[in-house]
mmCIF file of C-alpha atoms and ligand atoms in Angstrom:
data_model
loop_
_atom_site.group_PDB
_atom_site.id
_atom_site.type_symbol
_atom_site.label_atom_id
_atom_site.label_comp_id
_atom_site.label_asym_id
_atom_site.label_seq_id
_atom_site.Cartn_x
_atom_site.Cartn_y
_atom_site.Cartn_z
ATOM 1 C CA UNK A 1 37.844 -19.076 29.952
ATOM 2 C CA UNK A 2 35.889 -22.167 31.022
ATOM 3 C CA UNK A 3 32.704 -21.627 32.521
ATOM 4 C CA UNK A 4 31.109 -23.758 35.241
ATOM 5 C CA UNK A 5 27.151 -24.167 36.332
ATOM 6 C CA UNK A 6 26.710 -24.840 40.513
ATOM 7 C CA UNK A 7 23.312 -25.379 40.840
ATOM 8 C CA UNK A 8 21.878 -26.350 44.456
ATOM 9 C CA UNK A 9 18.155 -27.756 44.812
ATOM 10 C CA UNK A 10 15.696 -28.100 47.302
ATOM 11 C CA UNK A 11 15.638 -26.332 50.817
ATOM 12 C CA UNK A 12 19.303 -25.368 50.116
ATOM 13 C CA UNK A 13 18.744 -21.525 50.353
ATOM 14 C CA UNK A 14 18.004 -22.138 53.973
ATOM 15 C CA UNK A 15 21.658 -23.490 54.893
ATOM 16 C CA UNK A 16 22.843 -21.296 58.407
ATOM 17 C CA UNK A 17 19.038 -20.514 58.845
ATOM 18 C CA UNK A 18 17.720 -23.989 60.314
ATOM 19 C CA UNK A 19 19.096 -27.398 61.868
ATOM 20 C CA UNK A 20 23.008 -26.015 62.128
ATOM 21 C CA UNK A 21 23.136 -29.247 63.687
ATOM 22 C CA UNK A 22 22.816 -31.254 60.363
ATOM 23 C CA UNK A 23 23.759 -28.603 57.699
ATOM 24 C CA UNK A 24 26.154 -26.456 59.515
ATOM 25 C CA UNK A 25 26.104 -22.485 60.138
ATOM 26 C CA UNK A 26 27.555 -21.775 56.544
ATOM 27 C CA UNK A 27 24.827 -19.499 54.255
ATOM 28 C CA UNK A 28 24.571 -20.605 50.457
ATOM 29 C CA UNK A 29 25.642 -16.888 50.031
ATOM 30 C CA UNK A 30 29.072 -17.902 52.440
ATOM 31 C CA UNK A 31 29.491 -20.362 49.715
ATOM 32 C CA UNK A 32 28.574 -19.023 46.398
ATOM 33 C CA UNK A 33 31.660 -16.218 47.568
ATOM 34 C CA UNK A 34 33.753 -19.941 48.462
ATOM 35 C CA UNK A 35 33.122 -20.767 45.010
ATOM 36 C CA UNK A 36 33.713 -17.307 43.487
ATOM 37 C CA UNK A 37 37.062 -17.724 45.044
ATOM 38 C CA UNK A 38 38.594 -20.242 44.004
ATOM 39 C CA UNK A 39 36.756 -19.484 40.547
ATOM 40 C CA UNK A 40 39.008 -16.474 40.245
ATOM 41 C CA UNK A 41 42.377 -18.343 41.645
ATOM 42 C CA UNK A 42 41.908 -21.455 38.423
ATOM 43 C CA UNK A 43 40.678 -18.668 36.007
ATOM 44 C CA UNK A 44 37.314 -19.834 35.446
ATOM 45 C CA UNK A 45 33.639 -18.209 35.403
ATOM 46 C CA UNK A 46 30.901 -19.369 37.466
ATOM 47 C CA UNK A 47 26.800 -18.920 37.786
ATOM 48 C CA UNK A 48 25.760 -19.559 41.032
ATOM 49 C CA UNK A 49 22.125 -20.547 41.445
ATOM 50 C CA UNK A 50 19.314 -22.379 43.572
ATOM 51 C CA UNK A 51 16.207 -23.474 42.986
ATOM 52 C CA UNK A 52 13.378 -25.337 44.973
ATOM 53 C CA UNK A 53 11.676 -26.435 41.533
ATOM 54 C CA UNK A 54 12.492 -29.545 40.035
ATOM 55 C CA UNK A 55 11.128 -27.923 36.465
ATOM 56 C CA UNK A 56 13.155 -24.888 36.742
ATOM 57 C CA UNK A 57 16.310 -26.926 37.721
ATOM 58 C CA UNK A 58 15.338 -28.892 34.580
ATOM 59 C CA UNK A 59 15.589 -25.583 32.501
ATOM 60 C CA UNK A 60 18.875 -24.491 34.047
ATOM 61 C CA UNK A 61 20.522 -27.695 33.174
ATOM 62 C CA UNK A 62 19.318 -27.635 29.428
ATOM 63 C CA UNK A 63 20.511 -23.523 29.134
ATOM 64 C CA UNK A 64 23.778 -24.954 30.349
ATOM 65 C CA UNK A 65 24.304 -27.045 27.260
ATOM 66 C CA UNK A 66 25.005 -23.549 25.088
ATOM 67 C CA UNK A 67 26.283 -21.292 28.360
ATOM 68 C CA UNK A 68 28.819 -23.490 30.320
ATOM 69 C CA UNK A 69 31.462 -26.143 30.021
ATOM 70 C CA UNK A 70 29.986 -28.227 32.934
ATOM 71 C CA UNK A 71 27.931 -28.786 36.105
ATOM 72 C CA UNK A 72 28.189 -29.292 39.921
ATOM 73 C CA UNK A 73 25.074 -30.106 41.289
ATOM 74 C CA UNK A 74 23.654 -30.420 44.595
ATOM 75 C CA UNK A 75 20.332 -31.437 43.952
ATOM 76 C CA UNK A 76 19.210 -31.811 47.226
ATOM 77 C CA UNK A 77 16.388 -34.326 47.987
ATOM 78 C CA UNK A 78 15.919 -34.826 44.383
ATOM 79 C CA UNK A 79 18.736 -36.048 43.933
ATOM 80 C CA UNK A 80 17.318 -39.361 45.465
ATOM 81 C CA UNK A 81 14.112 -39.298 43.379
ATOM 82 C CA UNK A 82 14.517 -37.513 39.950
ATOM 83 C CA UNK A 83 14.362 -39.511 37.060
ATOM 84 C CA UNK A 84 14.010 -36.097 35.388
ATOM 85 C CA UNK A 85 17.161 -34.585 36.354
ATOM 86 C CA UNK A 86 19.405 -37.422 35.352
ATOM 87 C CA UNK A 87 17.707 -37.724 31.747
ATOM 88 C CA UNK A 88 18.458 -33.488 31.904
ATOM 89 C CA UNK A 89 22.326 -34.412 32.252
ATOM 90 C CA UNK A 90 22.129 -37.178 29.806
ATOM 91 C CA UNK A 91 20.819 -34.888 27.553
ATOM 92 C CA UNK A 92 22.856 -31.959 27.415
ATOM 93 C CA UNK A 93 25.895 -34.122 27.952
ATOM 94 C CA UNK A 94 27.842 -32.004 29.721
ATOM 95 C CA UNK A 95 30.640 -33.143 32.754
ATOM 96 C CA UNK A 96 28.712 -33.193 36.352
ATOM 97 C CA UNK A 97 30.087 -33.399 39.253
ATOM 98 C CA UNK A 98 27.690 -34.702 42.155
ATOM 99 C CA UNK A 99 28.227 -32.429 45.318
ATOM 100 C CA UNK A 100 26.697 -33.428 49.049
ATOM 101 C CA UNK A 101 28.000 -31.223 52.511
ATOM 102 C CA UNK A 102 26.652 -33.956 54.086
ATOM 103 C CA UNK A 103 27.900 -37.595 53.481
ATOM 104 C CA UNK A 104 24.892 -39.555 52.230
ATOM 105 C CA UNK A 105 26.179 -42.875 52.923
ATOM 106 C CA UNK A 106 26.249 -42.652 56.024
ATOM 107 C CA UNK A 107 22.697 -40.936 56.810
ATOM 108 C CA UNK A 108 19.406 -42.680 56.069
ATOM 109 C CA UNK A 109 18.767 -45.821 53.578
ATOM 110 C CA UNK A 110 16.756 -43.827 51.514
ATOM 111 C CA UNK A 111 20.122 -41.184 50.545
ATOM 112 C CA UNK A 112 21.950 -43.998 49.776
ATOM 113 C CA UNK A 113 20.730 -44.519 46.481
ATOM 114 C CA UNK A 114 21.299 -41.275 43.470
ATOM 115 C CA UNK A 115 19.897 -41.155 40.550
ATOM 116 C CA UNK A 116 22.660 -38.294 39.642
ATOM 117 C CA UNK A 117 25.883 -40.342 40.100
ATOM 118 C CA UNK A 118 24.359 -42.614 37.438
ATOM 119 C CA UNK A 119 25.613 -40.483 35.179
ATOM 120 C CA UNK A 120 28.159 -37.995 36.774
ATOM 121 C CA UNK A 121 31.453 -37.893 36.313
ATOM 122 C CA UNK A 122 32.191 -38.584 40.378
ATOM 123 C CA UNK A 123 30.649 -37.753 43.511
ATOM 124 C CA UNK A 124 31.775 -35.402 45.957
ATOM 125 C CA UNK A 125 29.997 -35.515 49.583
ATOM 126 C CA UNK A 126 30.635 -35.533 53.565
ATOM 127 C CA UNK A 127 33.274 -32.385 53.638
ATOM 128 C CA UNK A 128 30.682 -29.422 54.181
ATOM 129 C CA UNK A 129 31.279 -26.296 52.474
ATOM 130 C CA UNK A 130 34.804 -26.932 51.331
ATOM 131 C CA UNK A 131 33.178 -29.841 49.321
ATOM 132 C CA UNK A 132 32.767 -27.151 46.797
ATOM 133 C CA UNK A 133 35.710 -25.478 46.329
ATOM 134 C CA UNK A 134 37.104 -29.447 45.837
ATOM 135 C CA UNK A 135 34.570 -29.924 42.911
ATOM 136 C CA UNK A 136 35.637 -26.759 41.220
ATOM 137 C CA UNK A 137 39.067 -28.244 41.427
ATOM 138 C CA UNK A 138 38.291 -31.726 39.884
ATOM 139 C CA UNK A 139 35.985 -30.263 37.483
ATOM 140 C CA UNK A 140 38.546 -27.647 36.325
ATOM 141 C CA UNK A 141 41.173 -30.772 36.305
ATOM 142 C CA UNK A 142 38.439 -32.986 34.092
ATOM 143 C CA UNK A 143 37.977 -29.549 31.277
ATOM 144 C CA UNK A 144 42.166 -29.737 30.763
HETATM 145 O O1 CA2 B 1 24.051 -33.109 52.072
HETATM 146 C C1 CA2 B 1 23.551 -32.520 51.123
HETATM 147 O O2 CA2 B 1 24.097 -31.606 50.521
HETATM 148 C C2 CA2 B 1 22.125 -32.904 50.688
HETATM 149 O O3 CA2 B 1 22.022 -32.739 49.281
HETATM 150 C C3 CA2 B 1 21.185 -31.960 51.411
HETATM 151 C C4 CA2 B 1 19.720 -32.299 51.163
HETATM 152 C C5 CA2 B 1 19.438 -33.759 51.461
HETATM 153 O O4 CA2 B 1 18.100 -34.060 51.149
HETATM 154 C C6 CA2 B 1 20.367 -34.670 50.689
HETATM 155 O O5 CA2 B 1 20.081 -36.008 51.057
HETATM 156 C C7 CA2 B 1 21.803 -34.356 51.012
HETATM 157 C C8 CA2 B 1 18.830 -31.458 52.058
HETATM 158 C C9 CA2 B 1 19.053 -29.991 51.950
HETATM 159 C C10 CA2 B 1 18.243 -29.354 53.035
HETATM 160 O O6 CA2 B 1 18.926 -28.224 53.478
HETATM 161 C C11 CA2 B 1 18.480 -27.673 54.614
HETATM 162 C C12 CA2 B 1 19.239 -26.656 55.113
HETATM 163 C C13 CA2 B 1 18.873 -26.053 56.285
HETATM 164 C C14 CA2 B 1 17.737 -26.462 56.944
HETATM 165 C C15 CA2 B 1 16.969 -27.485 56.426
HETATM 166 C C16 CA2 B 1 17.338 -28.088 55.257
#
């Protein structure tokens, strides 16, 4: 059975507690059971986790390399900044997708530009919660 890594970053654990407005009233615990879901209808096994530390999410990626078969990855803020995480992903060379509720290119300059989708294997953003679900899909579609 393949086995997937959805890692979230930064300020994600407070999704439904602040700015509904922006982020929507969904809980990261609303969609870790989204994701155990459709996990169980395509047969796969999932780890759930979220981190605010860009070290730690560092770790997680590597520990991947010997645990899972691949990676969606909201990495928050970071995701616009870390150098880090992208050489992580090179490294372990393992499919990511990139996963956004929100749709980046359409918000502020400075979300415009990721230093994930460099090197993941597509981009997923602007469709909320049920953005994650989708990237189970493709990602189970991209393992066949
Ligand atoms: O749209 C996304 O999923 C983002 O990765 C969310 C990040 C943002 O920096 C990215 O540009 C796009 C921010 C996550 C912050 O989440 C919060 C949730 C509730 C209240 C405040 C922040």
């Amino acid at each position: 059975m393949a086995s997937i890594l959805i890692l979230n970053g930064p300020n994600l654990n407070l999704l439904g507690q602040r700015q509904p407005e922006v982020y929507g009233a969904t809980t990261l615990a609303d969609i870790e059971r989204l994701c155990e879901a459709k996990a169980d209808e395509l047969n796969l096994t999932i780890e759930f986790a979220q981190s605010n530390d860009e070290g730690a999410m560092i770790d997680l990626i590597h520990q991947a390399r010997d645990r899972h078969d691949g990676i969606i990855l909201n990495a928050g803020a970071y995701t616009h900044t870390s150098v880090a995480l992208m050489d992580a992903i090179s490294s372990v060379a393992l499919p990511v997708i990139e996963l956004h509720l929100s749709n980046i290119h359409a918000r502020e300059e400075f979300r415009h530009t990721s230093y994930i989708a460099k090197v993941a294997l597509g981009v997923i953003c602007g469709f909320g919660a049920a953005g994650y679900p989708m990237a189970i899909a493709a990602l189970n579609e991209a393992l066949q």
